[in-house]
Coordinates of C-alpha atoms in Angstrom, one line a residue:
M1 CA -1.0 -22.6 15.7
D2 CA 1.0 -20.2 17.3
P3 CA 3.6 -18.9 15.0
T4 CA 6.1 -18.0 17.6
P5 CA 9.0 -20.5 17.9
S6 CA 9.2 -22.4 21.1
P7 CA 11.9 -21.7 23.5
K8 CA 13.5 -25.0 22.5
D9 CA 13.4 -24.1 18.8
K10 CA 14.9 -20.8 19.6
H11 CA 17.6 -22.2 21.8
D12 CA 18.5 -24.7 19.0
L13 CA 19.0 -21.9 16.5
E14 CA 20.1 -19.0 18.6
V15 CA 23.3 -17.1 17.7
D16 CA 25.8 -17.0 20.5
E17 CA 29.5 -17.3 21.0
S18 CA 29.5 -21.1 20.5
V19 CA 27.8 -20.6 16.9
V20 CA 29.7 -17.5 15.4
D21 CA 33.3 -18.2 16.3
S22 CA 35.6 -20.0 13.9
S23 CA 34.3 -23.3 14.8
L24 CA 31.2 -22.4 13.1
F25 CA 32.7 -23.7 9.8
E26 CA 34.4 -26.6 10.9
G27 CA 33.5 -29.9 8.8
E28 CA 31.6 -27.6 6.4
L29 CA 32.1 -27.1 2.6
F30 CA 33.0 -23.5 2.9
D31 CA 34.8 -21.2 5.6
E32 CA 35.8 -17.6 6.0
N33 CA 38.5 -17.9 3.3
D34 CA 35.8 -18.6 0.8
A35 CA 33.3 -15.8 1.8
D36 CA 32.7 -13.5 4.5
K37 CA 31.8 -14.8 7.8
T38 CA 28.6 -12.8 8.1
Y39 CA 27.2 -14.2 5.1
L40 CA 28.2 -17.9 5.9
A41 CA 26.9 -17.7 9.4
K42 CA 23.5 -16.4 8.2
S43 CA 23.4 -18.8 5.3
K44 CA 24.0 -21.7 7.8
L45 CA 21.2 -20.2 10.0
V46 CA 18.9 -20.3 7.1
A47 CA 19.8 -23.8 6.1
G48 CA 19.1 -25.0 9.6
A49 CA 15.6 -23.1 9.4
I50 CA 14.9 -25.1 6.1
Q51 CA 16.0 -28.3 7.7
E52 CA 13.8 -27.8 10.5
M53 CA 10.8 -26.9 8.5
G54 CA 11.3 -30.0 6.6
F55 CA 10.4 -31.3 2.9
G56 CA 6.7 -30.5 2.4
R57 CA 4.4 -29.3 -0.3
Y58 CA 6.5 -26.5 -1.6
Q59 CA 9.4 -28.8 -2.4
I60 CA 7.1 -31.4 -3.8
G61 CA 5.8 -28.8 -6.4
L62 CA 9.3 -27.3 -6.9
F63 CA 10.4 -30.9 -7.8
F64 CA 8.1 -31.0 -10.8
V65 CA 8.3 -27.4 -11.9
A66 CA 12.1 -27.3 -11.6
G67 CA 12.3 -30.8 -13.2
F68 CA 10.8 -29.3 -16.4
G69 CA 14.2 -27.5 -16.7
W70 CA 16.2 -30.8 -16.9
L71 CA 13.7 -32.1 -19.2
S72 CA 14.1 -29.3 -21.6
D73 CA 17.9 -29.1 -21.2
N74 CA 17.8 -32.6 -22.9
L75 CA 15.0 -32.7 -25.0
W76 CA 15.9 -29.9 -27.3
P77 CA 19.5 -31.0 -28.1
V78 CA 18.2 -34.6 -28.8
A79 CA 15.5 -33.0 -31.0
T80 CA 18.1 -31.4 -33.3
G81 CA 19.8 -34.9 -33.7
L82 CA 16.3 -36.4 -34.4
I83 CA 15.3 -34.1 -37.3
L84 CA 18.7 -33.9 -38.9
A85 CA 18.4 -36.8 -41.0
R86 CA 15.1 -35.8 -42.4
L87 CA 16.2 -32.4 -43.7
N88 CA 16.5 -33.6 -47.5
E89 CA 13.6 -31.7 -49.1
V90 CA 14.3 -30.8 -52.9
D91 CA 11.9 -27.9 -52.6
G92 CA 12.0 -26.9 -48.9
V93 CA 14.8 -27.4 -46.1
H94 CA 17.9 -29.3 -47.2
A95 CA 21.2 -29.2 -45.9
P96 CA 23.9 -28.4 -48.4
P97 CA 26.3 -31.4 -49.1
G98 CA 28.4 -31.7 -45.8
K99 CA 26.8 -28.9 -44.0
A100 CA 24.2 -30.9 -41.9
P101 CA 26.3 -30.6 -38.8
Y102 CA 26.0 -26.5 -39.1
L103 CA 22.5 -27.1 -37.4
T104 CA 24.2 -28.5 -34.4
L105 CA 26.8 -25.7 -34.3
A106 CA 23.9 -23.1 -34.4
Q107 CA 22.4 -25.0 -31.5
N108 CA 25.6 -25.2 -29.4
L109 CA 26.2 -21.4 -30.1
G110 CA 22.8 -20.6 -28.8
L111 CA 23.3 -22.8 -25.7
L112 CA 26.5 -21.3 -25.0
I113 CA 25.4 -17.7 -25.1
G114 CA 22.3 -18.6 -23.0
A115 CA 24.3 -20.3 -20.4
L116 CA 26.6 -17.3 -20.1
F117 CA 23.8 -14.7 -19.9
W118 CA 21.0 -16.4 -17.9
S119 CA 23.6 -17.7 -15.2
L120 CA 25.1 -14.4 -14.6
S121 CA 21.8 -12.6 -14.6
S122 CA 20.4 -15.1 -12.0
D123 CA 23.1 -14.0 -9.4
I124 CA 22.5 -10.4 -10.2
I125 CA 18.7 -9.8 -10.7
G126 CA 17.5 -13.1 -9.1
R127 CA 16.5 -16.6 -10.1
R128 CA 12.7 -16.1 -10.8
W129 CA 12.9 -14.0 -13.9
A130 CA 15.3 -16.6 -15.7
F131 CA 13.2 -19.5 -14.4
N132 CA 10.1 -18.4 -16.4
L133 CA 11.6 -16.5 -19.4
T134 CA 13.8 -19.5 -20.7
F135 CA 10.7 -21.6 -21.1
L136 CA 8.8 -18.7 -23.1
I137 CA 11.7 -18.1 -25.3
T138 CA 12.4 -21.5 -26.2
G139 CA 8.4 -22.5 -26.6
I140 CA 8.1 -19.5 -29.1
W141 CA 11.1 -19.9 -31.3
S142 CA 11.0 -23.6 -31.5
T143 CA 7.3 -23.4 -32.7
V144 CA 8.1 -20.9 -35.4
A145 CA 11.1 -23.1 -36.4
G146 CA 8.6 -25.6 -37.7
A147 CA 7.5 -23.1 -40.5
S148 CA 11.3 -22.6 -41.5
P149 CA 11.5 -22.0 -45.3
N150 CA 15.1 -23.1 -45.7
F151 CA 18.0 -24.6 -43.7
A152 CA 19.6 -21.0 -42.8
A153 CA 16.3 -20.1 -41.1
L154 CA 16.1 -23.3 -39.1
G155 CA 19.4 -22.9 -38.0
V156 CA 18.9 -19.4 -36.7
F157 CA 15.6 -20.5 -35.0
N158 CA 17.5 -23.4 -33.5
A159 CA 20.1 -20.8 -32.1
F160 CA 17.2 -18.8 -30.8
W161 CA 15.4 -21.5 -29.1
S162 CA 18.5 -22.8 -27.6
F163 CA 19.3 -19.4 -26.0
G164 CA 16.6 -20.2 -23.9
V165 CA 17.6 -23.8 -23.2
G166 CA 20.9 -22.9 -22.2
G167 CA 19.8 -21.1 -19.0
N168 CA 17.7 -23.9 -17.7
L169 CA 20.1 -26.0 -15.5
P170 CA 22.2 -23.0 -14.1
V171 CA 19.1 -21.4 -12.8
D172 CA 16.8 -24.5 -12.0
S173 CA 19.4 -26.3 -10.1
A174 CA 19.9 -23.2 -7.8
I175 CA 16.4 -22.6 -7.1
F176 CA 15.8 -26.3 -6.2
L177 CA 18.9 -26.8 -4.0
E178 CA 18.3 -23.5 -2.2
A179 CA 14.9 -24.6 -1.2
L180 CA 15.9 -28.3 0.0
P181 CA 16.6 -29.4 3.4
K182 CA 20.0 -30.8 4.0
S183 CA 18.5 -34.3 4.5
H184 CA 16.9 -34.2 1.0
Q185 CA 19.8 -32.7 -1.2
W186 CA 20.2 -36.3 -2.8
L187 CA 17.0 -35.4 -4.7
L188 CA 19.1 -33.0 -6.7
T189 CA 20.7 -36.1 -8.2
V190 CA 17.4 -37.8 -8.9
M191 CA 16.5 -34.8 -10.8
S192 CA 18.5 -36.2 -13.8
G193 CA 15.3 -38.7 -14.0
W194 CA 13.6 -35.6 -15.8
W195 CA 16.6 -35.3 -18.0
A196 CA 16.1 -38.9 -19.2
I197 CA 12.5 -38.4 -19.3
G198 CA 13.0 -35.4 -21.9
Q199 CA 14.9 -37.7 -24.1
V200 CA 12.1 -40.3 -23.9
I201 CA 9.4 -37.8 -24.7
A202 CA 11.4 -36.4 -27.7
N203 CA 12.1 -39.9 -29.1
L204 CA 8.6 -41.1 -28.6
V205 CA 6.9 -38.3 -30.4
S206 CA 9.5 -38.4 -33.0
W207 CA 8.8 -42.1 -33.6
G208 CA 5.0 -41.2 -34.0
L209 CA 5.4 -38.1 -36.1
I210 CA 8.8 -38.2 -37.9
A211 CA 8.5 -41.8 -38.7
N212 CA 4.9 -41.6 -40.3
Y213 CA 5.2 -38.4 -42.0
S214 CA 8.7 -38.3 -43.7
C215 CA 9.7 -39.4 -47.4
S216 CA 9.9 -42.9 -48.2
T217 CA 11.9 -42.3 -51.4
D218 CA 15.2 -40.8 -51.9
V219 CA 13.6 -37.8 -53.9
C220 CA 11.9 -36.0 -51.2
H221 CA 9.4 -33.1 -51.6
K222 CA 8.2 -30.8 -48.9
A223 CA 4.5 -32.0 -49.0
D224 CA 5.7 -35.4 -48.2
N225 CA 8.0 -34.4 -45.5
K226 CA 6.1 -32.8 -42.8
G227 CA 7.0 -35.1 -39.9
W228 CA 9.9 -33.0 -38.5
R229 CA 7.8 -29.9 -38.8
Y230 CA 4.9 -31.6 -36.9
F231 CA 7.5 -32.7 -34.3
L232 CA 8.7 -29.1 -33.7
F233 CA 5.2 -27.8 -33.4
A234 CA 4.5 -30.5 -30.9
M235 CA 7.6 -30.0 -28.7
G236 CA 7.2 -26.2 -28.9
G237 CA 3.6 -26.3 -27.7
F238 CA 4.6 -28.8 -25.0
T239 CA 7.2 -26.2 -23.8
L240 CA 4.8 -23.4 -23.7
L241 CA 2.4 -25.6 -21.6
M242 CA 5.4 -26.2 -19.1
F243 CA 5.8 -22.5 -19.2
I244 CA 2.2 -21.9 -18.2
A245 CA 2.6 -24.8 -15.4
R246 CA 5.3 -22.7 -13.9
F247 CA 3.2 -19.6 -13.6
A248 CA 0.4 -21.7 -11.9
F249 CA 2.9 -23.1 -9.3
R250 CA 4.3 -19.7 -7.7
V251 CA 8.0 -20.1 -7.3
F252 CA 9.6 -17.9 -4.6
E253 CA 12.8 -16.0 -5.2
S254 CA 15.6 -17.9 -3.1
P255 CA 16.1 -16.8 0.4
R256 CA 19.8 -17.2 0.0
Y257 CA 19.7 -14.9 -3.0
Y258 CA 18.4 -12.2 -0.8
L259 CA 21.1 -13.0 1.9
G260 CA 23.7 -12.5 -0.6
R261 CA 22.4 -9.0 -1.5
G262 CA 22.1 -8.1 2.2
D263 CA 18.3 -8.2 2.2
D264 CA 17.5 -10.0 5.2
A265 CA 14.0 -9.0 5.5
R266 CA 12.9 -10.5 2.1
A267 CA 14.9 -13.6 3.1
I268 CA 12.7 -14.0 6.3
E269 CA 9.7 -13.1 4.3
T270 CA 10.3 -15.9 1.7
L271 CA 11.1 -18.5 4.6
E272 CA 7.8 -17.6 6.1
K273 CA 5.8 -18.1 2.8
I274 CA 7.5 -21.5 2.4
A275 CA 6.5 -22.4 5.8
K276 CA 3.0 -21.4 5.3
I277 CA 2.7 -23.7 2.2
N278 CA 4.1 -26.5 4.1
K279 CA 1.8 -25.9 7.2
T280 CA 4.6 -25.2 9.5
V281 CA 6.4 -22.2 11.1
C282 CA 9.6 -20.5 10.4
P283 CA 11.9 -21.2 13.4
I284 CA 14.0 -18.0 12.8
T285 CA 13.2 -14.2 12.9
I286 CA 14.8 -11.1 11.4
K287 CA 16.3 -10.5 14.9
D288 CA 18.5 -13.8 14.7
L289 CA 20.0 -12.4 11.4
H290 CA 20.7 -9.0 13.0
D291 CA 22.2 -10.7 15.9
I292 CA 24.9 -12.1 13.5
D293 CA 25.4 -8.6 12.0
L294 CA 26.0 -7.2 15.7
K295 CA 28.3 -10.3 16.5
Y296 CA 30.5 -9.4 13.3
G297 CA 30.2 -5.7 13.8
E298 CA 28.0 -5.0 10.7
S299 CA 26.0 -2.1 11.2
D300 CA 22.7 -1.0 9.5
D301 CA 24.5 1.5 7.5
Q302 CA 27.0 -1.0 6.4
K303 CA 24.1 -3.2 5.2
K304 CA 22.5 -0.2 3.2
N305 CA 25.8 0.3 1.7
K306 CA 26.1 -3.3 0.5
L307 CA 22.7 -3.0 -1.0
L308 CA 23.8 0.1 -2.7
Q309 CA 27.0 -1.5 -4.0
E310 CA 24.9 -4.5 -5.3
T311 CA 22.8 -2.0 -7.3
L312 CA 25.8 0.1 -8.6
H313 CA 27.9 -2.9 -9.4
K314 CA 25.5 -5.4 -11.0
Y315 CA 27.4 -5.8 -14.0
D316 CA 30.9 -6.2 -12.9
F317 CA 32.9 -9.3 -12.6
S318 CA 32.9 -9.7 -8.9
H319 CA 30.8 -12.8 -9.2
I320 CA 33.2 -14.5 -11.5
K321 CA 36.3 -13.5 -9.4
A322 CA 34.5 -15.0 -6.3
C323 CA 34.4 -18.5 -7.8
F324 CA 38.2 -18.4 -7.5
G325 CA 38.3 -16.3 -4.4
S326 CA 40.3 -19.0 -2.3
R327 CA 43.0 -21.6 -3.1
K328 CA 40.4 -24.3 -2.3
L329 CA 37.7 -22.6 -4.5
A330 CA 40.1 -22.1 -7.4
I331 CA 41.2 -25.6 -7.6
S332 CA 37.6 -26.9 -7.1
S333 CA 36.2 -24.3 -9.9
G334 CA 39.3 -25.1 -12.3
L335 CA 38.6 -28.8 -12.2
V336 CA 34.8 -28.8 -12.3
I337 CA 34.7 -26.3 -15.1
F338 CA 37.3 -28.3 -17.1
T339 CA 35.5 -31.5 -16.5
W340 CA 32.3 -29.9 -17.8
G341 CA 34.2 -28.9 -20.8
I342 CA 35.6 -32.3 -21.6
I343 CA 32.1 -33.8 -21.3
G344 CA 30.8 -31.0 -23.5
L345 CA 33.0 -32.4 -26.2
A346 CA 32.6 -36.0 -25.6
F347 CA 28.9 -36.2 -25.3
P348 CA 27.8 -34.3 -28.7
L349 CA 30.4 -36.5 -30.7
Y350 CA 28.1 -39.3 -29.7
N351 CA 24.6 -38.1 -28.9
A352 CA 24.1 -35.5 -31.7
F353 CA 24.5 -38.1 -34.3
L354 CA 23.1 -40.9 -32.6
P355 CA 20.3 -41.4 -35.0
Y356 CA 22.7 -41.5 -37.9
Y357 CA 24.9 -44.1 -36.2
L358 CA 21.9 -46.4 -35.7
E359 CA 20.5 -46.1 -39.1
T360 CA 23.9 -46.7 -40.9
R361 CA 25.0 -49.8 -38.7
G362 CA 22.2 -52.3 -39.5
N363 CA 22.6 -56.0 -40.2
A364 CA 25.0 -56.8 -42.7
N365 CA 25.7 -53.0 -43.4
Q366 CA 22.1 -52.8 -44.4
P367 CA 20.6 -49.3 -43.1
L368 CA 17.8 -49.5 -40.8
S369 CA 14.3 -48.4 -41.6
V370 CA 13.2 -45.1 -40.4
H371 CA 10.8 -46.8 -37.9
E372 CA 13.6 -49.1 -36.5
T373 CA 15.8 -45.9 -36.1
Y374 CA 13.5 -44.0 -34.1
R375 CA 12.3 -47.1 -32.2
N376 CA 15.9 -47.9 -31.2
S377 CA 16.5 -44.3 -30.1
L378 CA 13.4 -44.6 -27.8
I379 CA 14.7 -47.9 -26.3
V380 CA 18.1 -46.2 -25.5
S381 CA 16.4 -43.1 -23.9
V382 CA 14.2 -45.2 -21.6
L383 CA 17.1 -46.8 -20.1
G384 CA 18.4 -43.5 -18.7
I385 CA 15.6 -43.3 -16.4
P386 CA 16.7 -46.1 -13.7
G387 CA 20.2 -44.7 -14.1
A388 CA 19.0 -41.5 -12.5
L389 CA 17.3 -43.4 -9.6
V390 CA 20.6 -45.6 -9.0
A391 CA 22.5 -42.3 -9.0
G392 CA 20.2 -41.0 -6.3
L393 CA 21.0 -44.1 -4.1
L394 CA 24.8 -44.3 -4.7
V395 CA 25.5 -40.5 -3.9
E396 CA 24.3 -41.1 -0.2
L397 CA 26.5 -44.3 0.3
R398 CA 30.1 -44.2 1.3
I399 CA 31.2 -43.9 -2.2
G400 CA 29.7 -40.3 -2.1
R401 CA 29.3 -37.8 -5.2
K402 CA 33.1 -38.1 -6.1
G403 CA 33.1 -41.9 -6.4
T404 CA 29.9 -42.3 -8.1
L405 CA 30.9 -39.7 -10.8
F406 CA 34.4 -41.4 -11.4
L407 CA 32.9 -44.7 -11.8
S408 CA 30.1 -43.5 -14.1
L409 CA 32.4 -41.7 -16.2
I410 CA 34.9 -44.6 -16.6
L411 CA 31.9 -47.0 -17.5
T412 CA 30.4 -44.4 -19.9
G413 CA 33.7 -44.5 -21.8
I414 CA 34.1 -48.4 -21.8
F415 CA 30.7 -49.0 -23.0
L416 CA 31.3 -46.5 -25.8
F417 CA 34.5 -48.4 -26.7
G418 CA 32.4 -51.7 -26.6
S419 CA 30.0 -50.3 -29.3
T420 CA 32.5 -50.2 -31.8
T421 CA 32.6 -53.9 -31.9
A422 CA 28.9 -54.2 -32.5
K423 CA 28.4 -56.4 -35.8
T424 CA 24.6 -56.2 -35.9
S425 CA 22.1 -53.4 -35.1
N426 CA 20.8 -55.5 -32.1
S427 CA 24.2 -55.7 -30.5
N428 CA 24.9 -52.0 -31.3
L429 CA 21.6 -51.2 -29.6
A430 CA 22.6 -53.2 -26.6
W431 CA 25.9 -51.3 -26.0
N432 CA 24.1 -48.0 -26.4
C433 CA 21.4 -49.0 -23.9
M434 CA 24.3 -49.6 -21.4
F435 CA 25.8 -46.5 -22.3
S436 CA 22.5 -44.4 -21.7
F437 CA 22.0 -46.1 -18.2
V438 CA 25.6 -45.3 -16.9
S439 CA 25.7 -41.9 -18.6
N440 CA 22.7 -40.9 -16.9
I441 CA 24.2 -41.7 -13.6
M442 CA 27.1 -39.5 -14.3
Y443 CA 24.9 -36.7 -15.7
G444 CA 22.8 -36.7 -12.4
V445 CA 25.7 -36.6 -10.0
L446 CA 27.5 -34.0 -12.1
Y447 CA 24.3 -31.9 -12.3
A448 CA 24.0 -32.2 -8.4
Y449 CA 27.7 -32.0 -7.4
T450 CA 28.3 -28.7 -9.2
P451 CA 25.9 -26.4 -7.6
E452 CA 26.5 -28.0 -4.1
V453 CA 30.1 -27.1 -4.1
F454 CA 29.5 -23.5 -4.7
F455 CA 27.8 -21.2 -2.2
S456 CA 24.7 -19.4 -3.0
R457 CA 26.0 -16.0 -3.8
I458 CA 28.0 -17.3 -6.8
R459 CA 26.1 -20.5 -7.5
G460 CA 24.3 -19.4 -10.6
T461 CA 27.5 -17.8 -12.0
A462 CA 29.8 -20.8 -11.1
V463 CA 27.4 -23.4 -12.7
G464 CA 26.9 -21.0 -15.7
L465 CA 30.7 -20.9 -16.1
A466 CA 30.7 -24.8 -16.3
A467 CA 27.8 -25.1 -18.5
S468 CA 29.4 -22.3 -20.7
F469 CA 32.7 -24.1 -21.1
N470 CA 30.6 -27.3 -21.6
R471 CA 28.9 -25.5 -24.8
V472 CA 32.4 -23.9 -25.9
L473 CA 33.8 -27.3 -26.4
G474 CA 30.5 -28.8 -27.6
V475 CA 30.7 -26.4 -30.4
F476 CA 33.6 -28.4 -31.8
A477 CA 31.7 -31.6 -32.0
P478 CA 29.9 -30.6 -35.2
I479 CA 33.1 -29.1 -36.5
I480 CA 34.7 -32.3 -36.2
A481 CA 31.8 -34.2 -37.7
I482 CA 32.1 -31.9 -40.9
Y483 CA 35.6 -32.9 -41.4
A484 CA 35.5 -36.4 -40.1
N485 CA 34.2 -39.7 -41.6
L486 CA 31.2 -40.5 -39.6
Q487 CA 31.0 -44.0 -41.1
T488 CA 34.1 -45.0 -39.2
S489 CA 34.3 -45.7 -35.3
A490 CA 36.7 -42.8 -34.8
P491 CA 34.3 -40.3 -33.3
I492 CA 33.2 -43.0 -30.8
F493 CA 36.7 -43.8 -29.8
V494 CA 37.3 -40.2 -29.3
S495 CA 34.2 -39.7 -27.3
G496 CA 34.9 -42.7 -25.0
A497 CA 38.6 -41.6 -24.4
L498 CA 37.4 -38.2 -23.4
F499 CA 34.8 -39.6 -20.9
I500 CA 37.5 -41.8 -19.3
F501 CA 39.9 -38.9 -19.1
A502 CA 36.9 -36.9 -17.3
G503 CA 36.6 -39.7 -14.8
F504 CA 40.3 -39.4 -13.8
L505 CA 40.0 -35.8 -13.3
T506 CA 37.4 -36.2 -10.6
I507 CA 39.8 -37.9 -8.4
F508 CA 41.5 -34.6 -7.8
F509 CA 38.4 -32.8 -6.9
P510 CA 38.8 -31.3 -3.3
L511 CA 35.3 -31.3 -2.1
E512 CA 33.0 -34.0 -1.1
P513 CA 29.4 -32.6 -0.4
R514 CA 27.8 -35.8 1.0
G515 CA 26.2 -35.3 4.3
K516 CA 26.9 -31.6 4.3
A517 CA 24.6 -28.6 3.7
S518 CA 25.3 -26.6 0.8
Y519 CA 25.0 -22.8 1.5

C-alpha cells in the first residue's frame, strides 16, 4: 500500500486560511485564550489524523494495559480496608487500640505524594516512564509488606506502595485519551469497568485467602493469621505480572506530548508507528505542521528556543499556572478540583471501613462471620461492573457528561442515606449494592470528564492536581474515624451529604465535552 496520502486526504487535512483563522476554534472546548493558536491548530490537526486512522489494534491493546491503571487504583485502597480487621496478632502485627485508621492515613499520604509527583513528571518528562514505573514500585513494596514484622512497618510499606498507585490515573488517562479517535472518547468512561474489576479481584482473593487463613478466636497468634499476608503476596505478584504485560505491549509516547514540547518530528513519527500497527497510513506529514508554523509566524529558531525553554524550565510552575490561564479554564479547573476533593473525603468515609460496617451490622446486632463479611464485600464490588457500562452509554446521550455526573452523585448520596435504615445484614447489603452501581457510574464519568476538559500540554498536571486534592481531603477520613464512633451511622450521613453537595457543584461546570475532540 502506498503510504502517501491521497489528494482527497490531503485536501481534508491541509492547512489553509479557513483552518487557521479564528474560526478554527468555534464550537471547540478550547480557544486562543486557553493556549497559543499554533499549539491548538497542530493539536486539532493531530486529532483529525487519529480520527481518520481510526480505532485499531493499538487502541485495543492500550485499552487493556491502560485499564490496569484503573484496576490498580481501586484494588489497593480496597486491599487496605480488607486487611484492616485482621491485624489483631498478639505476637505480630496488631494495631494499638484506636490506631487502626492510621494504616489508611499512611495509604492516603502515599497516594497524595504519588499523585503530585507522577502527574507533574508526566507533563515534563513524558507519560511512558510513569506509565511503567508506577506498577513496578507498587508490586515490589506491596509484596514486601506481606512480611511486615509490626504495624508501623506495614504502615510505611503501605505508604510506599501507595506512592506508585497514586500516579496511575493521572498518567494512564492521559495516555489512553490522547490515542483515541474522537468517535471513541466514550471508552474513557467505560474504563471505570476496570476500576470495578480491581475491587472484584481484591474481594475474591481476600475471600479465598483471608477468610480461610485468619484466626477463628479472639486471641490471635501470627502462625494462625497468615491470610492477610498471603493476600498481599498474591496481589503484589499480580501487580508485577501487570507490570510485565505493559512491557510486552509497547506503549508509545503521546504525540500530543511531543507537540507541547515543540517536537513536531517525533509527534509525526509516533503517529506513523500507530498507523503501522493499525495497518493504515498516517494522513499528515511534518510539512503540514510546518505550514501551521509559517501561518502563525513561528520560525525554526523559535521552535528550537521553545525546546530549549522546555529543557531549562522543566521544574517551574508554568504547567500549574496554565491550568488557570483563562477565565474559563480557571472556573473549570477550580470546580473540577474542588469536586474531586469533596469526593475524596466522602468515599473513604464509606469504603475504607466497609468490611467493618458489614461485619458489625448483622441480624439482631449479631456480627457476621468472616466468610459472610468477605462474601458480601465481593457481591457489592461485582455490581460496579455494569455501572461502568451504563456510564459509557449515558455520556453519549443528550444528558452528556455533566448530566450523568450530576445524577450519579445525587443517587450515590441518597443510597448511602438509605443504608442507615437497614435493620438486617441483607437489607444493608442491598443498599450497598445500589451504592456500588451508581458510584461506579459516577467514577466512570468523573475519571473521563477530567482529562477531557484539559488540553494535552497540561492534562497530566491538571488531573494530578485534582487527584492530589482528592487525596488531601482523603487524609481526613481516617482522622475522622479515629475520633468518631463507627458504630453509629454518622460517618455514612456525612459521606452521603458530601456526595450530594458534589452533585450540585457539577451544575456549574462550564464545559461539556460530549461530541467534541479533546486536544
